[in-house]
Amino acid sequence: MTFRAVRADKTDAGQTVRFVDMEDADLMDGDVTIRVTHSTVNYKDGLALSGKSAIIRSFPMVLGVDLAGIVETSGRPDFAPGDEVILTGHGLSETHFGGYAERARVNGDWLVKLPTGLTRAEAMAIGTAGFTAMLALIALEQAGLEPSSGPALVTGAAGGVGSMAISLLADKGWTVVASTGRLAETGYLKSLGAAEVIDRATLSAPGRPLGKERWAAAIDSVGSTTLANALAQTRYGGAVAACGLAGGMDLPATVAPFILRGVSLLGIESVHCPAPRRLEAWRRLAADLDRAKLAAMTETIALDQVFEAGARIVKGETRGRLVVTIP
């Protein structure tokens, strides 16, 4: 049996990324084989699809950091043929074949059974972005913060993580301040629950070690100067959950927010998140996420369109979530 896949190969001339026909014998080791029905396009996918990124660590590599599908065969008792499953992270598209293929073979320890109430398409509309946003929200809650503590900032607001974070925070009662470089998306961001929309330029330029206290919490997917300014303007005892680097890997900040205001910087890692935390995040997403808002932030494309979508997401020309249907 042959199937289509988007695969990256490397030669002396560099990387090539293209559609190929593969066979089951080409799949990597694993104890569960899945018929993939849906995937996503995240910022990391866009970088990999460009053929110019160092994200891929092993070649050849099937791209796609997320997948949802139906178990076809299983060598373990906790998954059976017909089970609907989700897989995000765990090295997909970096060290293990990912979701841009009609079939996948993976380690069953990485899988999550589709939570009750979610469809596979909805699970991929959530994907790594929504999963990461929920991990960030849980981290803020565990830091003792709640809506009564004050407003919450969301940077990169029109992107996947940002859109999901706004919806999740607003539905929990937070007053959300959304930072974006695309003020034309103000109506969209307010429809998700943002109370205020600010220009990202107010955070992306170098600022003071400490600024006016504005928010009690923040979810940042940008990094660099934006994260530094978010920290500098966080209220006493507040916290910032950092989960992205769209603006850069550097952090040109000082220790002032930490030692003068007791601000906490919370690191959010979603790729190798332990199973108990992963299951809790998906349980919360299935229970808490507003399905109408999820639909409003989601665009659905075919597998043939991933290259065009990847270019758009890297340029910052997409909003919300991109779901890929797999034939």
mmCIF file of C-alpha atoms in Angstrom:
data_model
loop_
_atom_site.group_PDB
_atom_site.id
_atom_site.type_symbol
_atom_site.label_atom_id
_atom_site.label_comp_id
_atom_site.label_asym_id
_atom_site.label_seq_id
_atom_site.Cartn_x
_atom_site.Cartn_y
_atom_site.Cartn_z
ATOM 1 C CA MET A 1 0.000 0.000 0.000
ATOM 2 C CA THR A 2 1.356 3.424 -0.953
ATOM 3 C CA PHE A 3 0.379 6.762 0.539
ATOM 4 C CA ARG A 4 1.198 10.444 0.026
ATOM 5 C CA ALA A 5 3.383 12.450 2.355
ATOM 6 C CA VAL A 6 5.177 15.778 2.545
ATOM 7 C CA ARG A 7 8.810 14.806 3.073
ATOM 8 C CA ALA A 8 12.015 16.748 3.610
ATOM 9 C CA ASP A 9 15.237 15.308 2.209
ATOM 10 C CA LYS A 10 18.765 16.647 2.486
ATOM 11 C CA THR A 11 21.546 16.554 -0.081
ATOM 12 C CA ASP A 12 24.827 18.380 -0.490
ATOM 13 C CA ALA A 13 22.824 21.122 -2.234
ATOM 14 C CA GLY A 14 20.559 21.619 0.784
ATOM 15 C CA GLN A 15 17.037 20.664 1.833
ATOM 16 C CA THR A 16 14.200 19.742 -0.507
ATOM 17 C CA VAL A 17 10.596 19.503 0.669
ATOM 18 C CA ARG A 18 8.057 17.881 -1.650
ATOM 19 C CA PHE A 19 5.183 15.444 -1.985
ATOM 20 C CA VAL A 20 6.284 11.824 -2.297
ATOM 21 C CA ASP A 21 4.693 8.400 -2.417
ATOM 22 C CA MET A 22 5.696 6.154 0.478
ATOM 23 C CA GLU A 23 4.982 2.609 1.626
ATOM 24 C CA ASP A 24 4.303 1.123 5.047
ATOM 25 C CA ALA A 25 7.813 -0.292 5.036
ATOM 26 C CA ASP A 26 9.125 3.296 4.950
ATOM 27 C CA LEU A 27 7.451 4.226 8.245
ATOM 28 C CA MET A 28 9.532 4.580 11.394
ATOM 29 C CA ASP A 29 9.412 2.205 14.361
ATOM 30 C CA GLY A 30 6.429 2.253 16.694
ATOM 31 C CA ASP A 31 3.780 0.034 18.224
ATOM 32 C CA VAL A 32 0.687 1.851 16.911
ATOM 33 C CA THR A 33 -0.148 2.510 13.257
ATOM 34 C CA ILE A 34 -2.622 5.311 12.514
ATOM 35 C CA ARG A 35 -4.673 6.378 9.524
ATOM 36 C CA VAL A 36 -4.135 10.120 9.723
ATOM 37 C CA THR A 37 -7.226 12.247 9.020
ATOM 38 C CA HIS A 38 -6.191 15.729 10.189
ATOM 39 C CA SER A 39 -3.127 17.802 10.946
ATOM 40 C CA THR A 40 -2.342 21.500 11.425
ATOM 41 C CA VAL A 41 -0.035 24.275 10.261
ATOM 42 C CA ASN A 42 1.870 25.863 13.139
ATOM 43 C CA TYR A 43 4.650 28.458 12.951
ATOM 44 C CA LYS A 44 7.206 25.662 13.341
ATOM 45 C CA ASP A 45 5.580 23.840 10.402
ATOM 46 C CA GLY A 46 5.914 26.959 8.292
ATOM 47 C CA LEU A 47 9.624 27.126 9.025
ATOM 48 C CA ALA A 48 10.107 23.444 8.164
ATOM 49 C CA LEU A 49 8.106 23.718 4.932
ATOM 50 C CA SER A 50 10.360 26.546 3.764
ATOM 51 C CA GLY A 51 13.254 24.096 3.370
ATOM 52 C CA LYS A 52 15.553 26.615 5.046
ATOM 53 C CA SER A 53 15.087 25.760 8.712
ATOM 54 C CA ALA A 54 17.326 23.919 11.135
ATOM 55 C CA ILE A 55 14.291 22.540 12.994
ATOM 56 C CA ILE A 56 14.519 19.136 11.282
ATOM 57 C CA ARG A 57 17.119 16.993 13.038
ATOM 58 C CA SER A 58 16.951 13.803 10.980
ATOM 59 C CA PHE A 59 16.487 13.151 7.258
ATOM 60 C CA PRO A 60 14.440 12.063 5.470
ATOM 61 C CA MET A 61 11.593 13.531 7.551
ATOM 62 C CA VAL A 62 7.828 13.621 7.081
ATOM 63 C CA LEU A 63 6.672 17.059 8.245
ATOM 64 C CA GLY A 64 3.751 18.069 10.484
ATOM 65 C CA VAL A 65 4.091 18.504 14.255
ATOM 66 C CA ASP A 66 0.472 17.487 15.005
ATOM 67 C CA LEU A 67 -1.834 14.715 13.902
ATOM 68 C CA ALA A 68 -5.205 13.170 14.628
ATOM 69 C CA GLY A 69 -6.509 9.937 13.251
ATOM 70 C CA ILE A 70 -7.823 6.427 13.750
ATOM 71 C CA VAL A 71 -5.802 3.484 15.046
ATOM 72 C CA GLU A 72 -5.409 0.757 12.423
ATOM 73 C CA THR A 73 -3.134 -1.669 14.265
ATOM 74 C CA SER A 74 -1.813 -1.713 17.810
ATOM 75 C CA GLY A 75 0.722 -3.826 19.641
ATOM 76 C CA ARG A 76 -0.432 -2.700 23.094
ATOM 77 C CA PRO A 77 -3.569 -3.202 25.226
ATOM 78 C CA ASP A 78 -4.424 0.470 25.803
ATOM 79 C CA PHE A 79 -5.118 1.203 22.118
ATOM 80 C CA ALA A 80 -7.287 -0.836 19.772
ATOM 81 C CA PRO A 81 -8.171 -0.577 16.077
ATOM 82 C CA GLY A 82 -10.838 2.094 15.664
ATOM 83 C CA ASP A 83 -9.676 4.272 18.564
ATOM 84 C CA GLU A 84 -9.535 7.978 17.729
ATOM 85 C CA VAL A 85 -6.266 9.525 18.869
ATOM 86 C CA ILE A 86 -4.304 12.788 19.022
ATOM 87 C CA LEU A 87 -0.561 13.309 18.896
ATOM 88 C CA THR A 88 1.237 16.616 19.386
ATOM 89 C CA GLY A 89 4.929 17.187 19.953
ATOM 90 C CA HIS A 90 7.215 14.292 20.953
ATOM 91 C CA GLY A 91 9.614 15.144 18.140
ATOM 92 C CA LEU A 92 7.154 14.857 15.255
ATOM 93 C CA SER A 93 8.658 16.544 12.192
ATOM 94 C CA GLU A 94 12.010 16.821 13.987
ATOM 95 C CA THR A 95 13.169 13.298 14.839
ATOM 96 C CA HIS A 96 10.054 11.220 14.034
ATOM 97 C CA PHE A 97 7.798 11.238 10.969
ATOM 98 C CA GLY A 98 4.942 13.707 11.439
ATOM 99 C CA GLY A 99 1.358 14.327 10.420
ATOM 100 C CA TYR A 100 1.580 15.429 6.774
ATOM 101 C CA ALA A 101 1.007 11.892 5.563
ATOM 102 C CA GLU A 102 -1.913 9.533 5.148
ATOM 103 C CA ARG A 103 -0.363 7.066 7.602
ATOM 104 C CA ALA A 104 1.840 7.203 10.686
ATOM 105 C CA ARG A 105 3.491 4.674 12.990
ATOM 106 C CA VAL A 106 4.368 5.963 16.468
ATOM 107 C CA ASN A 107 5.124 5.084 20.061
ATOM 108 C CA GLY A 108 1.790 4.576 21.809
ATOM 109 C CA ASP A 109 3.129 6.308 24.923
ATOM 110 C CA TRP A 110 2.883 9.578 22.973
ATOM 111 C CA LEU A 111 -0.795 9.229 22.110
ATOM 112 C CA VAL A 112 -3.846 10.758 23.771
ATOM 113 C CA LYS A 113 -7.266 9.268 23.147
ATOM 114 C CA LEU A 114 -9.633 11.814 21.658
ATOM 115 C CA PRO A 115 -11.437 13.420 24.621
ATOM 116 C CA THR A 116 -15.207 13.014 24.802
ATOM 117 C CA GLY A 117 -16.937 15.913 23.115
ATOM 118 C CA LEU A 118 -14.190 16.725 20.626
ATOM 119 C CA THR A 119 -14.037 15.761 16.966
ATOM 120 C CA ARG A 120 -10.687 15.030 15.328
ATOM 121 C CA ALA A 121 -11.002 18.259 13.337
ATOM 122 C CA GLU A 122 -11.626 20.246 16.528
ATOM 123 C CA ALA A 123 -8.680 18.560 18.222
ATOM 124 C CA MET A 124 -6.419 19.757 15.421
ATOM 125 C CA ALA A 125 -8.011 23.210 15.483
ATOM 126 C CA ILE A 126 -6.701 23.195 19.057
ATOM 127 C CA GLY A 127 -3.440 21.408 18.204
ATOM 128 C CA THR A 128 -0.091 22.355 19.672
ATOM 129 C CA ALA A 129 -1.164 26.003 19.833
ATOM 130 C CA GLY A 130 -4.212 25.416 21.996
ATOM 131 C CA PHE A 131 -2.468 22.771 24.050
ATOM 132 C CA THR A 132 0.355 25.239 24.748
ATOM 133 C CA ALA A 133 -2.091 28.020 25.625
ATOM 134 C CA MET A 134 -3.841 25.736 28.120
ATOM 135 C CA LEU A 135 -0.528 24.716 29.701
ATOM 136 C CA ALA A 136 0.219 28.435 30.109
ATOM 137 C CA LEU A 137 -3.156 29.112 31.708
ATOM 138 C CA ILE A 138 -2.718 26.195 34.112
ATOM 139 C CA ALA A 139 0.758 27.494 35.042
ATOM 140 C CA LEU A 140 -0.657 30.941 35.830
ATOM 141 C CA GLU A 141 -3.376 29.375 37.963
ATOM 142 C CA GLN A 142 -0.809 27.274 39.815
ATOM 143 C CA ALA A 143 1.136 30.479 40.475
ATOM 144 C CA GLY A 144 -1.881 31.661 42.465
ATOM 145 C CA LEU A 145 -3.246 34.095 39.875
ATOM 146 C CA GLU A 146 -6.920 34.520 39.079
ATOM 147 C CA PRO A 147 -9.104 37.036 37.224
ATOM 148 C CA SER A 148 -9.452 39.194 40.342
ATOM 149 C CA SER A 149 -5.651 39.624 40.372
ATOM 150 C CA GLY A 150 -5.856 42.016 37.413
ATOM 151 C CA PRO A 151 -5.738 42.005 33.610
ATOM 152 C CA ALA A 152 -3.887 39.418 31.537
ATOM 153 C CA LEU A 153 -1.723 40.337 28.548
ATOM 154 C CA VAL A 154 -1.561 38.106 25.467
ATOM 155 C CA THR A 155 1.181 38.848 22.921
ATOM 156 C CA GLY A 156 1.165 37.627 19.327
ATOM 157 C CA ALA A 157 -2.571 37.829 19.805
ATOM 158 C CA ALA A 158 -3.740 37.093 16.266
ATOM 159 C CA GLY A 159 -1.613 33.948 15.961
ATOM 160 C CA GLY A 160 -2.609 30.435 16.934
ATOM 161 C CA VAL A 161 -1.378 30.452 20.530
ATOM 162 C CA GLY A 162 -2.542 34.034 21.030
ATOM 163 C CA SER A 163 -6.046 33.412 19.688
ATOM 164 C CA MET A 164 -6.447 30.317 21.849
ATOM 165 C CA ALA A 165 -5.067 32.100 24.927
ATOM 166 C CA ILE A 166 -7.494 35.020 24.550
ATOM 167 C CA SER A 167 -10.465 32.686 24.276
ATOM 168 C CA LEU A 168 -9.422 30.526 27.235
ATOM 169 C CA LEU A 169 -8.585 33.470 29.510
ATOM 170 C CA ALA A 170 -11.725 35.449 28.657
ATOM 171 C CA ASP A 171 -13.989 32.465 29.237
ATOM 172 C CA LYS A 172 -12.439 32.079 32.704
ATOM 173 C CA GLY A 173 -13.327 35.684 33.518
ATOM 174 C CA TRP A 174 -10.005 37.402 32.845
ATOM 175 C CA THR A 175 -9.845 40.929 31.418
ATOM 176 C CA VAL A 176 -7.603 40.360 28.406
ATOM 177 C CA VAL A 177 -5.238 42.889 26.833
ATOM 178 C CA ALA A 178 -4.282 41.688 23.344
ATOM 179 C CA SER A 179 -1.039 42.857 21.721
ATOM 180 C CA THR A 180 -0.828 42.588 17.927
ATOM 181 C CA GLY A 181 0.982 44.087 14.973
ATOM 182 C CA ARG A 182 -2.204 43.813 12.930
ATOM 183 C CA LEU A 183 -4.667 46.312 14.365
ATOM 184 C CA ALA A 184 -7.003 45.491 11.479
ATOM 185 C CA GLU A 185 -7.715 42.294 13.423
ATOM 186 C CA THR A 186 -9.137 44.237 16.397
ATOM 187 C CA GLY A 187 -12.693 43.107 15.681
ATOM 188 C CA TYR A 188 -11.587 39.479 15.460
ATOM 189 C CA LEU A 189 -9.624 39.692 18.734
ATOM 190 C CA LYS A 190 -12.521 41.308 20.557
ATOM 191 C CA SER A 191 -14.856 38.607 19.252
ATOM 192 C CA LEU A 192 -12.610 36.081 21.020
ATOM 193 C CA GLY A 193 -12.886 38.015 24.285
ATOM 194 C CA ALA A 194 -10.182 40.693 24.290
ATOM 195 C CA ALA A 195 -11.245 43.757 26.259
ATOM 196 C CA GLU A 196 -8.432 45.932 24.904
ATOM 197 C CA VAL A 197 -6.190 45.692 21.840
ATOM 198 C CA ILE A 198 -2.793 47.431 21.802
ATOM 199 C CA ASP A 199 -0.195 47.894 19.080
ATOM 200 C CA ARG A 200 2.728 45.517 19.479
ATOM 201 C CA ALA A 201 5.037 48.477 18.809
ATOM 202 C CA THR A 202 4.400 49.577 22.392
ATOM 203 C CA LEU A 203 6.165 46.401 23.553
ATOM 204 C CA SER A 204 8.620 45.622 20.759
ATOM 205 C CA ALA A 205 10.914 48.641 21.240
ATOM 206 C CA PRO A 206 13.547 48.631 24.012
ATOM 207 C CA GLY A 207 12.028 49.842 27.274
ATOM 208 C CA ARG A 208 12.893 50.573 30.880
ATOM 209 C CA PRO A 209 13.950 47.874 33.354
ATOM 210 C CA LEU A 210 10.688 48.622 35.182
ATOM 211 C CA GLY A 211 7.609 50.226 33.682
ATOM 212 C CA LYS A 212 4.176 51.137 34.909
ATOM 213 C CA GLU A 213 2.412 48.135 36.467
ATOM 214 C CA ARG A 214 -0.272 47.173 33.958
ATOM 215 C CA TRP A 215 -1.161 43.470 34.092
ATOM 216 C CA ALA A 216 -1.082 40.712 36.678
ATOM 217 C CA ALA A 217 -0.424 37.917 34.204
ATOM 218 C CA ALA A 218 0.745 37.423 30.648
ATOM 219 C CA ILE A 219 1.025 34.679 28.036
ATOM 220 C CA ASP A 220 3.847 35.494 25.638
ATOM 221 C CA SER A 221 4.575 33.707 22.366
ATOM 222 C CA VAL A 222 6.950 36.353 20.990
ATOM 223 C CA GLY A 223 10.019 36.460 23.233
ATOM 224 C CA SER A 224 12.876 38.951 22.899
ATOM 225 C CA THR A 225 12.113 42.608 23.684
ATOM 226 C CA THR A 226 8.376 41.962 23.831
ATOM 227 C CA LEU A 227 8.849 39.482 26.659
ATOM 228 C CA ALA A 228 11.245 41.853 28.438
ATOM 229 C CA ASN A 229 8.684 44.663 28.315
ATOM 230 C CA ALA A 230 5.872 42.358 29.390
ATOM 231 C CA LEU A 231 7.918 41.444 32.476
ATOM 232 C CA ALA A 232 8.791 45.075 33.189
ATOM 233 C CA GLN A 233 5.098 46.049 33.223
ATOM 234 C CA THR A 234 3.785 43.115 35.250
ATOM 235 C CA ARG A 235 2.243 43.965 38.597
ATOM 236 C CA TYR A 236 3.757 43.056 41.945
ATOM 237 C CA GLY A 237 3.511 39.288 42.508
ATOM 238 C CA GLY A 238 2.401 38.621 38.947
ATOM 239 C CA ALA A 239 3.686 36.082 36.454
ATOM 240 C CA VAL A 240 4.451 35.747 32.758
ATOM 241 C CA ALA A 241 4.156 32.405 30.963
ATOM 242 C CA ALA A 242 6.676 32.278 28.090
ATOM 243 C CA CYS A 243 5.937 29.781 25.317
ATOM 244 C CA GLY A 244 7.300 31.122 22.031
ATOM 245 C CA LEU A 245 10.061 32.931 20.149
ATOM 246 C CA ALA A 246 8.440 34.443 17.068
ATOM 247 C CA GLY A 247 10.281 37.683 17.836
ATOM 248 C CA GLY A 248 13.611 36.092 18.748
ATOM 249 C CA MET A 249 15.341 33.806 21.241
ATOM 250 C CA ASP A 250 17.075 36.595 23.160
ATOM 251 C CA LEU A 251 15.758 38.178 26.353
ATOM 252 C CA PRO A 252 17.141 41.721 26.806
ATOM 253 C CA ALA A 253 15.754 42.128 30.318
ATOM 254 C CA THR A 254 17.091 42.885 33.795
ATOM 255 C CA VAL A 255 16.480 41.196 37.120
ATOM 256 C CA ALA A 256 14.479 44.235 38.314
ATOM 257 C CA PRO A 257 10.979 42.734 37.848
ATOM 258 C CA PHE A 258 12.021 39.603 39.726
ATOM 259 C CA ILE A 259 13.752 41.155 42.731
ATOM 260 C CA LEU A 260 11.751 44.395 43.073
ATOM 261 C CA ARG A 261 8.235 43.197 42.236
ATOM 262 C CA GLY A 262 8.424 39.464 42.842
ATOM 263 C CA VAL A 263 7.399 38.721 39.261
ATOM 264 C CA SER A 264 7.723 35.096 38.108
ATOM 265 C CA LEU A 265 8.771 33.920 34.647
ATOM 266 C CA LEU A 266 7.107 30.583 33.887
ATOM 267 C CA GLY A 267 8.559 28.443 31.107
ATOM 268 C CA ILE A 268 6.022 26.484 29.042
ATOM 269 C CA GLU A 269 7.282 23.386 27.216
ATOM 270 C CA SER A 270 4.749 21.402 25.197
ATOM 271 C CA VAL A 271 6.801 18.917 23.156
ATOM 272 C CA HIS A 272 7.801 16.488 25.910
ATOM 273 C CA CYS A 273 5.144 17.440 28.459
ATOM 274 C CA PRO A 274 4.634 14.535 30.927
ATOM 275 C CA ALA A 275 1.569 12.377 30.339
ATOM 276 C CA PRO A 276 -0.410 13.391 33.485
ATOM 277 C CA ARG A 277 -0.069 17.094 32.685
ATOM 278 C CA ARG A 278 -0.826 16.436 29.009
ATOM 279 C CA LEU A 279 -4.007 14.523 29.833
ATOM 280 C CA GLU A 280 -5.164 17.216 32.264
ATOM 281 C CA ALA A 281 -4.636 19.941 29.655
ATOM 282 C CA TRP A 282 -6.671 18.046 27.057
ATOM 283 C CA ARG A 283 -9.402 17.350 29.623
ATOM 284 C CA ARG A 284 -9.606 21.061 30.366
ATOM 285 C CA LEU A 285 -9.648 21.960 26.677
ATOM 286 C CA ALA A 286 -12.506 19.561 25.959
ATOM 287 C CA ALA A 287 -14.493 20.894 28.922
ATOM 288 C CA ASP A 288 -13.728 24.615 28.805
ATOM 289 C CA LEU A 289 -13.167 25.686 25.216
ATOM 290 C CA ASP A 290 -15.945 27.626 23.510
ATOM 291 C CA ARG A 291 -16.670 25.681 20.317
ATOM 292 C CA ALA A 292 -18.153 28.699 18.522
ATOM 293 C CA LYS A 293 -14.983 30.708 19.161
ATOM 294 C CA LEU A 294 -12.871 27.751 18.058
ATOM 295 C CA ALA A 295 -14.777 27.579 14.773
ATOM 296 C CA ALA A 296 -14.421 31.350 14.280
ATOM 297 C CA MET A 297 -10.632 31.211 14.598
ATOM 298 C CA THR A 298 -10.193 28.142 12.352
ATOM 299 C CA GLU A 299 -9.438 27.906 8.639
ATOM 300 C CA THR A 300 -9.525 24.456 7.015
ATOM 301 C CA ILE A 301 -7.257 23.591 4.105
ATOM 302 C CA ALA A 302 -6.353 20.491 2.100
ATOM 303 C CA LEU A 303 -2.995 18.768 2.348
ATOM 304 C CA ASP A 304 -2.112 20.134 -1.092
ATOM 305 C CA GLN A 305 -2.257 23.672 0.344
ATOM 306 C CA VAL A 306 0.266 23.312 3.161
ATOM 307 C CA PHE A 307 3.160 24.930 1.294
ATOM 308 C CA GLU A 308 1.172 28.092 0.598
ATOM 309 C CA ALA A 309 -0.168 28.122 4.162
ATOM 310 C CA GLY A 310 3.312 27.620 5.597
ATOM 311 C CA ALA A 311 4.612 30.647 3.698
ATOM 312 C CA ARG A 312 1.697 32.758 4.962
ATOM 313 C CA ILE A 313 2.160 31.798 8.607
ATOM 314 C CA VAL A 314 5.881 32.638 8.578
ATOM 315 C CA LYS A 315 5.061 36.062 7.087
ATOM 316 C CA GLY A 316 2.463 36.680 9.801
ATOM 317 C CA GLU A 317 -0.367 36.684 7.267
ATOM 318 C CA THR A 318 -2.598 34.129 8.984
ATOM 319 C CA ARG A 319 -4.777 34.405 12.039
ATOM 320 C CA GLY A 320 -6.015 31.797 14.438
ATOM 321 C CA ARG A 321 -5.660 28.147 13.495
ATOM 322 C CA LEU A 322 -5.084 26.227 10.267
ATOM 323 C CA VAL A 323 -6.472 22.683 10.118
ATOM 324 C CA VAL A 324 -5.274 20.316 7.389
ATOM 325 C CA THR A 325 -7.543 17.551 6.121
ATOM 326 C CA ILE A 326 -5.718 14.411 5.040
ATOM 327 C CA PRO A 327 -7.335 12.335 2.241
#
